Coordinates of C-alpha atoms in Angstrom, one line a residue:
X1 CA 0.0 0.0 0.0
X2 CA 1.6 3.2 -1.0
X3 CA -0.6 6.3 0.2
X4 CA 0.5 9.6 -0.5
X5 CA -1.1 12.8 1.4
X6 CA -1.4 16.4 -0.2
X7 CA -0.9 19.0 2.7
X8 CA -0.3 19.0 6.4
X9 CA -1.9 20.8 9.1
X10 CA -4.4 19.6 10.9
X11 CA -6.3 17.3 8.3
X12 CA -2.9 15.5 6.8
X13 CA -0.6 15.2 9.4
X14 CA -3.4 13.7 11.2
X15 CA -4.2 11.0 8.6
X16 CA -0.8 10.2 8.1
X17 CA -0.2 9.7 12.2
X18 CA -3.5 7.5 12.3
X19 CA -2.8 5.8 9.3
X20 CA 0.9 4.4 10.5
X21 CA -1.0 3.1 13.8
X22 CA -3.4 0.7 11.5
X23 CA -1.1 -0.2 8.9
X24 CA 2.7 -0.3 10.1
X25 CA 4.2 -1.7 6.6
X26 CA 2.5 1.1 4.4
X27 CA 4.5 3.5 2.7
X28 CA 3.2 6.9 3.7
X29 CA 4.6 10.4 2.2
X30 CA 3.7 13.8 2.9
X31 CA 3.9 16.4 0.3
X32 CA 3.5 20.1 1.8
X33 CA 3.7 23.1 0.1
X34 CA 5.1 24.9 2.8
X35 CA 8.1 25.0 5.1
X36 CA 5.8 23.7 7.9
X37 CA 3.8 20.4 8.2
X38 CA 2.0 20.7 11.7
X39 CA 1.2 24.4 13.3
X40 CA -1.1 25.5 15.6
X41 CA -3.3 27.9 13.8
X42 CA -5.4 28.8 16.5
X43 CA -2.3 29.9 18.2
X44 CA -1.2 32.6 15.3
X45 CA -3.1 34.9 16.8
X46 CA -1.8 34.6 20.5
X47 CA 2.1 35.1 19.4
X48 CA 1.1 37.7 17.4
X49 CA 0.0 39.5 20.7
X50 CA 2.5 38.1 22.8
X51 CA 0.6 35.5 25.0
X52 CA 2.2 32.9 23.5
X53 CA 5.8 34.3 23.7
X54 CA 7.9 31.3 21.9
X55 CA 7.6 30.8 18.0
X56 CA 8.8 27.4 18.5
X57 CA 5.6 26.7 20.2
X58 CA 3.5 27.1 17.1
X59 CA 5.2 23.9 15.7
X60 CA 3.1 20.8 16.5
X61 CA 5.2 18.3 14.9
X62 CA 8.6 18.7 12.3
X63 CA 9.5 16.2 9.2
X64 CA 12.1 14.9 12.0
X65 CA 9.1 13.7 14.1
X66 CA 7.3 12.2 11.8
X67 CA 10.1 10.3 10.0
X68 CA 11.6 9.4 13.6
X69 CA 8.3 8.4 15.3
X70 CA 6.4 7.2 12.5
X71 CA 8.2 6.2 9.7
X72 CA 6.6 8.6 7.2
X73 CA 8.0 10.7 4.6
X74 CA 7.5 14.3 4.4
X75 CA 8.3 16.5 1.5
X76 CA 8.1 20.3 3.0
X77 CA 8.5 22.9 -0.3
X78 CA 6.8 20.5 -2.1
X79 CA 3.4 21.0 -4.3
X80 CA 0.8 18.7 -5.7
X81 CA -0.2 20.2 -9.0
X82 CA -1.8 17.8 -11.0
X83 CA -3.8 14.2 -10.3
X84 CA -4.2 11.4 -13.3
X85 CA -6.7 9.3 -11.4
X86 CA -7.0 7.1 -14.2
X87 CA -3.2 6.2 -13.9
X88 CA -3.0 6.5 -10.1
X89 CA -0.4 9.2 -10.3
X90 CA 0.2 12.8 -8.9
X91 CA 2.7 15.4 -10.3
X92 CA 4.9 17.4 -8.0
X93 CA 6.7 20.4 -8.3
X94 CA 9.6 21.9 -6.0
X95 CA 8.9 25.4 -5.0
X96 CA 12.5 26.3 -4.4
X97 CA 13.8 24.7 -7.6
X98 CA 10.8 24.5 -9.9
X99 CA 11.6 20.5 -10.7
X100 CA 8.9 18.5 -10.9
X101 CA 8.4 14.7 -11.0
X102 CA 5.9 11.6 -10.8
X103 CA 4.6 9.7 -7.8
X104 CA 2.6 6.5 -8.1
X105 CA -0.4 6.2 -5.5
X106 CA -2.8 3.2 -4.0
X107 CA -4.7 5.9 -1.9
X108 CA -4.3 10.1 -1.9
X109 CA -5.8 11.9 1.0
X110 CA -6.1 15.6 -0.1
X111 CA -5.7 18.5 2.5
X112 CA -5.4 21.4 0.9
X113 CA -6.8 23.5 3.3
X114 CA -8.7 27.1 3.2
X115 CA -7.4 30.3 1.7
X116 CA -8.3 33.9 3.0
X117 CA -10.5 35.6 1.3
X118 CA -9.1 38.7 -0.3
X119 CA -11.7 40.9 -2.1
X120 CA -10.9 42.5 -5.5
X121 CA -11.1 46.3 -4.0
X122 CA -9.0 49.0 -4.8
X123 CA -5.5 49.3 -2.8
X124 CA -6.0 45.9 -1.3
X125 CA -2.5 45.0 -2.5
X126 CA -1.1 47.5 -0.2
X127 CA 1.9 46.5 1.4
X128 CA 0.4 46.7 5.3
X129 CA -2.6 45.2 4.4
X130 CA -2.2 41.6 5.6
X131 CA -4.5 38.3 5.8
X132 CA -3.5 35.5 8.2
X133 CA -3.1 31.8 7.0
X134 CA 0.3 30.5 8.5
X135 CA 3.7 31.2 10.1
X136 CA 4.9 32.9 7.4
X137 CA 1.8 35.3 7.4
X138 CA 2.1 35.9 11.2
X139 CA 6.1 36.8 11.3
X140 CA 5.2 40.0 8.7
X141 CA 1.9 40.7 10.5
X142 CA 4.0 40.7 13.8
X143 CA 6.9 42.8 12.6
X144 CA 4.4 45.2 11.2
X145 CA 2.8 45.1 14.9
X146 CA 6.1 46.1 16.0
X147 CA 8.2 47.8 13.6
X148 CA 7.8 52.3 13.2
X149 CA 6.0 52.6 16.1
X150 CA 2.6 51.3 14.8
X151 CA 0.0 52.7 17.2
X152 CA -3.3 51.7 15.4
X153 CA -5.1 49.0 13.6
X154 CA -8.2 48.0 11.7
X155 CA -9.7 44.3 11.8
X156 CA -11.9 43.8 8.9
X157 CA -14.4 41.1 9.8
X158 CA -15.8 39.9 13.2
X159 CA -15.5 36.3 12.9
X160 CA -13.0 34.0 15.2
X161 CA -9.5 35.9 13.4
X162 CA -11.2 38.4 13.5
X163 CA -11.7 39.1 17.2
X164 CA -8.7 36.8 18.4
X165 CA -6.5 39.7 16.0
X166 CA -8.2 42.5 17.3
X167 CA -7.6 41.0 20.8
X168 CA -4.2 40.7 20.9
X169 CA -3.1 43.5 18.6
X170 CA -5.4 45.7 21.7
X171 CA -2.9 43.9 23.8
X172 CA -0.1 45.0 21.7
X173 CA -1.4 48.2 23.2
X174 CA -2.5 49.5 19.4
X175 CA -6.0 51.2 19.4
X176 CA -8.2 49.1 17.5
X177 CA -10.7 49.7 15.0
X178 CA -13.3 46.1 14.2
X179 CA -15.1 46.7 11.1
X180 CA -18.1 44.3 10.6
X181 CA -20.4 44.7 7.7
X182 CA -23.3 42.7 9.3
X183 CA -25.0 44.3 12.4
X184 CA -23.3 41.9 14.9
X185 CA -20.3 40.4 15.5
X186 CA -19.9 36.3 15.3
X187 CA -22.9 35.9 12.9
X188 CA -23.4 32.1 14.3
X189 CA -24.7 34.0 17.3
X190 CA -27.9 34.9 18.6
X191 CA -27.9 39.1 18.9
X192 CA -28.6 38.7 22.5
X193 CA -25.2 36.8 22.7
X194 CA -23.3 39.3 20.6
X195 CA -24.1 42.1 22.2
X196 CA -22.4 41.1 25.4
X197 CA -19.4 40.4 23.2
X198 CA -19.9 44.4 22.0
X199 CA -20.0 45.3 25.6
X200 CA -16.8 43.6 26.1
X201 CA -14.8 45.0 23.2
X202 CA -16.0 48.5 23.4
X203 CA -15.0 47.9 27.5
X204 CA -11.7 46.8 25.8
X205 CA -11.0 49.8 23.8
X206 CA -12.1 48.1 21.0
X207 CA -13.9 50.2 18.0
X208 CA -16.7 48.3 16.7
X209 CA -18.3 50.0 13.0
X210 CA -21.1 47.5 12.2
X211 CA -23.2 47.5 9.5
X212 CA -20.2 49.0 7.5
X213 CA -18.9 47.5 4.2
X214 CA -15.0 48.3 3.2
X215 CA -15.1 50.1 -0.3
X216 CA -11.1 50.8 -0.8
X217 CA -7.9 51.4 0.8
X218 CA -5.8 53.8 -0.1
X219 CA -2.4 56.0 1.4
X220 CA -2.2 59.7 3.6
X221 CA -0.2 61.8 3.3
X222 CA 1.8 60.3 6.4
X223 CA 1.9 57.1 5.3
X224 CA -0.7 55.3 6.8
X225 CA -3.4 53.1 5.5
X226 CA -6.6 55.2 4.4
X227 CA -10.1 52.5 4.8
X228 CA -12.7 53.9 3.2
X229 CA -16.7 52.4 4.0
X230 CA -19.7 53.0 3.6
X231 CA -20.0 54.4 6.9
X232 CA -17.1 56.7 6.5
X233 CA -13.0 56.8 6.5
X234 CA -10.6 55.5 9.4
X235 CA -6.9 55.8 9.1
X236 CA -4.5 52.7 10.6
X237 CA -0.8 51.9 10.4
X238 CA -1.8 48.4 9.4
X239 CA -4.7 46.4 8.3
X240 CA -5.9 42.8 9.1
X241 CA -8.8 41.1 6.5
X242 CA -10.5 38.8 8.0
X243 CA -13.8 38.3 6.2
X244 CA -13.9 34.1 5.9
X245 CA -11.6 31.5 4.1
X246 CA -12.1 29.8 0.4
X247 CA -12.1 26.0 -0.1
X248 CA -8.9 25.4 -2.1
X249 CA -10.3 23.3 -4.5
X250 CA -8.2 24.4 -8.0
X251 CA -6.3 21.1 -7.3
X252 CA -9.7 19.0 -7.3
X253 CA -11.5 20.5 -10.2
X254 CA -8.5 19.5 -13.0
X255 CA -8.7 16.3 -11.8
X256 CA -12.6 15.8 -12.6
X257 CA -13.6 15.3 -8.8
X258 CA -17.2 16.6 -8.0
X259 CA -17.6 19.7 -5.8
X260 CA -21.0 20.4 -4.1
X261 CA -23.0 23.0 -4.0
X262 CA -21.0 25.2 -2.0
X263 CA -18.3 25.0 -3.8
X264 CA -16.3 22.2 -1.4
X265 CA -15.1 19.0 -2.5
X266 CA -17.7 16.8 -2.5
X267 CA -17.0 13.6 -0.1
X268 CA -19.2 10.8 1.5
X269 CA -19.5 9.9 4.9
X270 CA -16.1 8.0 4.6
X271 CA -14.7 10.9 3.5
X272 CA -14.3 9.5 -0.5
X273 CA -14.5 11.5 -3.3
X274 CA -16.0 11.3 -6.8
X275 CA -12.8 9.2 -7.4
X276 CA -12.6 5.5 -5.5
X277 CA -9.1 5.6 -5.2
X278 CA -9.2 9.5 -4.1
X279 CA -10.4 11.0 -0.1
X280 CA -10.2 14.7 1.0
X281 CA -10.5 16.1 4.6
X282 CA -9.8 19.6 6.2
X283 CA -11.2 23.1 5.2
X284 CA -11.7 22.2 1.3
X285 CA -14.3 19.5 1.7
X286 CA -18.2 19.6 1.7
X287 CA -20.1 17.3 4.2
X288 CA -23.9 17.1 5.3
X289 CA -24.8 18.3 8.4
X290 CA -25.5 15.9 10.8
X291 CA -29.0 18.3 12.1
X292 CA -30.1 20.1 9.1
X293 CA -29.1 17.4 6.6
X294 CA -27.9 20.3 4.3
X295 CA -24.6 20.4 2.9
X296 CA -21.9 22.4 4.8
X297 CA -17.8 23.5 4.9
X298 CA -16.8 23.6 8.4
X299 CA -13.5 25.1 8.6
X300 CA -12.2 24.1 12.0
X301 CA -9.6 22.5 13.5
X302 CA -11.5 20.2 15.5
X303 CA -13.5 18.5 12.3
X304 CA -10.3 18.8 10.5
X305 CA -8.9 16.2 13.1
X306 CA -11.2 13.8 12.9
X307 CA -11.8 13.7 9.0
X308 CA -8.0 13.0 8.8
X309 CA -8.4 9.8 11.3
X310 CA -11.4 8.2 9.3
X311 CA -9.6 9.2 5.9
X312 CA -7.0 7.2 6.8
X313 CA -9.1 4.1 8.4
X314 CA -10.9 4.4 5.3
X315 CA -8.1 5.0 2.3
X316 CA -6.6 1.8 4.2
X317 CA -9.6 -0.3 3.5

């Protein structure tokens, strides 16, 4: 059994652990984009602010680890970009040196995670207007934080990043703008709910602009970031988008798997695609919901983890 794994995180690193304890003789690789193949990314945040003071901490597990405890391969710098499921084979590509080459499957797991959205407005290439995805995201988003004497921020969105960002860039001691185009922050909750989190960020410091869209960011005259809305302007020495995350699903679609209705890879309840041969867990995949029956993308950590295990119990047979 040779099963190869497209991305880390959460969703792989988990099937590949899970999938050396039920088959020890398999021959398991890791392919990762990135330089990292296990990081906390509920933690980004924290350092960022500096409750969790050590980088090293962010790093779950290293290539070292997993090659050392469980005897599986992982290629860091490393992208799947293509999938002949006919022929059982994936195509791989080094980021550094742009080489690519061939690699034969019985079973691929595909984890290719979330990315942030980043709407198509005007001056949202700006160079201190960030989004947060991974290490490399928080080091720039942190030295920003740091670097000039950066005394103000805006938090666009009032999701999870959202909030966690704007409560440890408040620690930073930076005064803090939220901007929320819906009337509440945490949509999932009921007003009632919300509105005690208001309390608490306006008791914080905390700016909250609700009910305000983002139309354009542009520069002052002194160099700081200009947000214009629909509400009005607000000036910031840096800028943080959160507004939600985008199945990464480019991967997917050459290959011919279905997607669902929301745009997610399309898997079953053993977490198989379109393709027998072919799973996917993590941020990218569509499920049902277990209480309203309707499809969903639940891009969590938590559901992450435990797609990866029954990926792996499955993609073993």
């Amino acid at each position: 059994m040779r099963l190869l794994i497209a991305g880390g995180v959460a969703g792989g690193a988990t099937a590949a652990a899970r999938a050396r304890r039920m088959d020890e003789k398999a021959e398991i690789v890791i392919f990762e984009r990135g330089e990292h193949i296990s990081f906390a990314n509920c933690g980004l945040p924290y350092y960022i602010g500096g409750e969790i003071t050590s980088r090293d901490s962010l790093l779950v597990s290293t290539p070292a680890f997993f090659k050392a405890r469980f005897n599986v391969e992982v290629r860091t710098f490393t992208e799947v970009t293509g999938i002949d499921a006919a022929g059982g084979r994936i195509t791989v590509r080094d980021t550094r040196s742009g080489e690519t080459s061939e690699e034969r499957y019985d079973s691929l797991i595909l984890s290719p995670g979330a990315a942030p959205v980043k709407p198509q407005l005007p001056g949202v290439e700006l160079d201190n207007v960030f989004t947060l995805r991974n290490i490399p995201d928080t080091d720039v988003i942190k030295a920003a934080a740091e670097a000039g004497g950066a005394k103000s921020a805006v938090v666009v969105g009032g999701g999870f990043i959202g909030l966690e960002m704007a409560e440890n860039l408040a620690r930073r001691g930076l005064k803090v703008t939220v901007i929320e185009m819906l009337d509440q922050v945490m949509a999932p909750l009921d007003i009632e709910m919300a509105a005690q989190l208001h309390d608490h960020l306006t008791e914080k410091g905390v700016e909250l602009r609700l009910g305000e869209a983002v139309k354009s960011f542009g520069k002052t005259a002194a160099g700081k970031t200009l947000v214009s809305t629909s509400g009005g302007e607000v000036e910031a020495d840096l800028v943080v988008l959160s507004i939600g995350v985008r199945p990464e699903v480019e991967l997917a679609k050459r290959a011919g798997l279905a997607l669902g209705p929301l745009g997610g890879i399309l898997v079953d309840e053993t977490l198989r695609t379109s393709d027998p041969r072919i799973f996917a867990v993590g941020d990218a995949v569509e499920i049902k919901h277990r209480v309203t029956g309707r499809p969903v993308i639940l891009p969590l950590a938590g559901p992450a983890n435990k797609q990866g295990r029954i990926a792996a119990d499955n993609a073993l047979g």
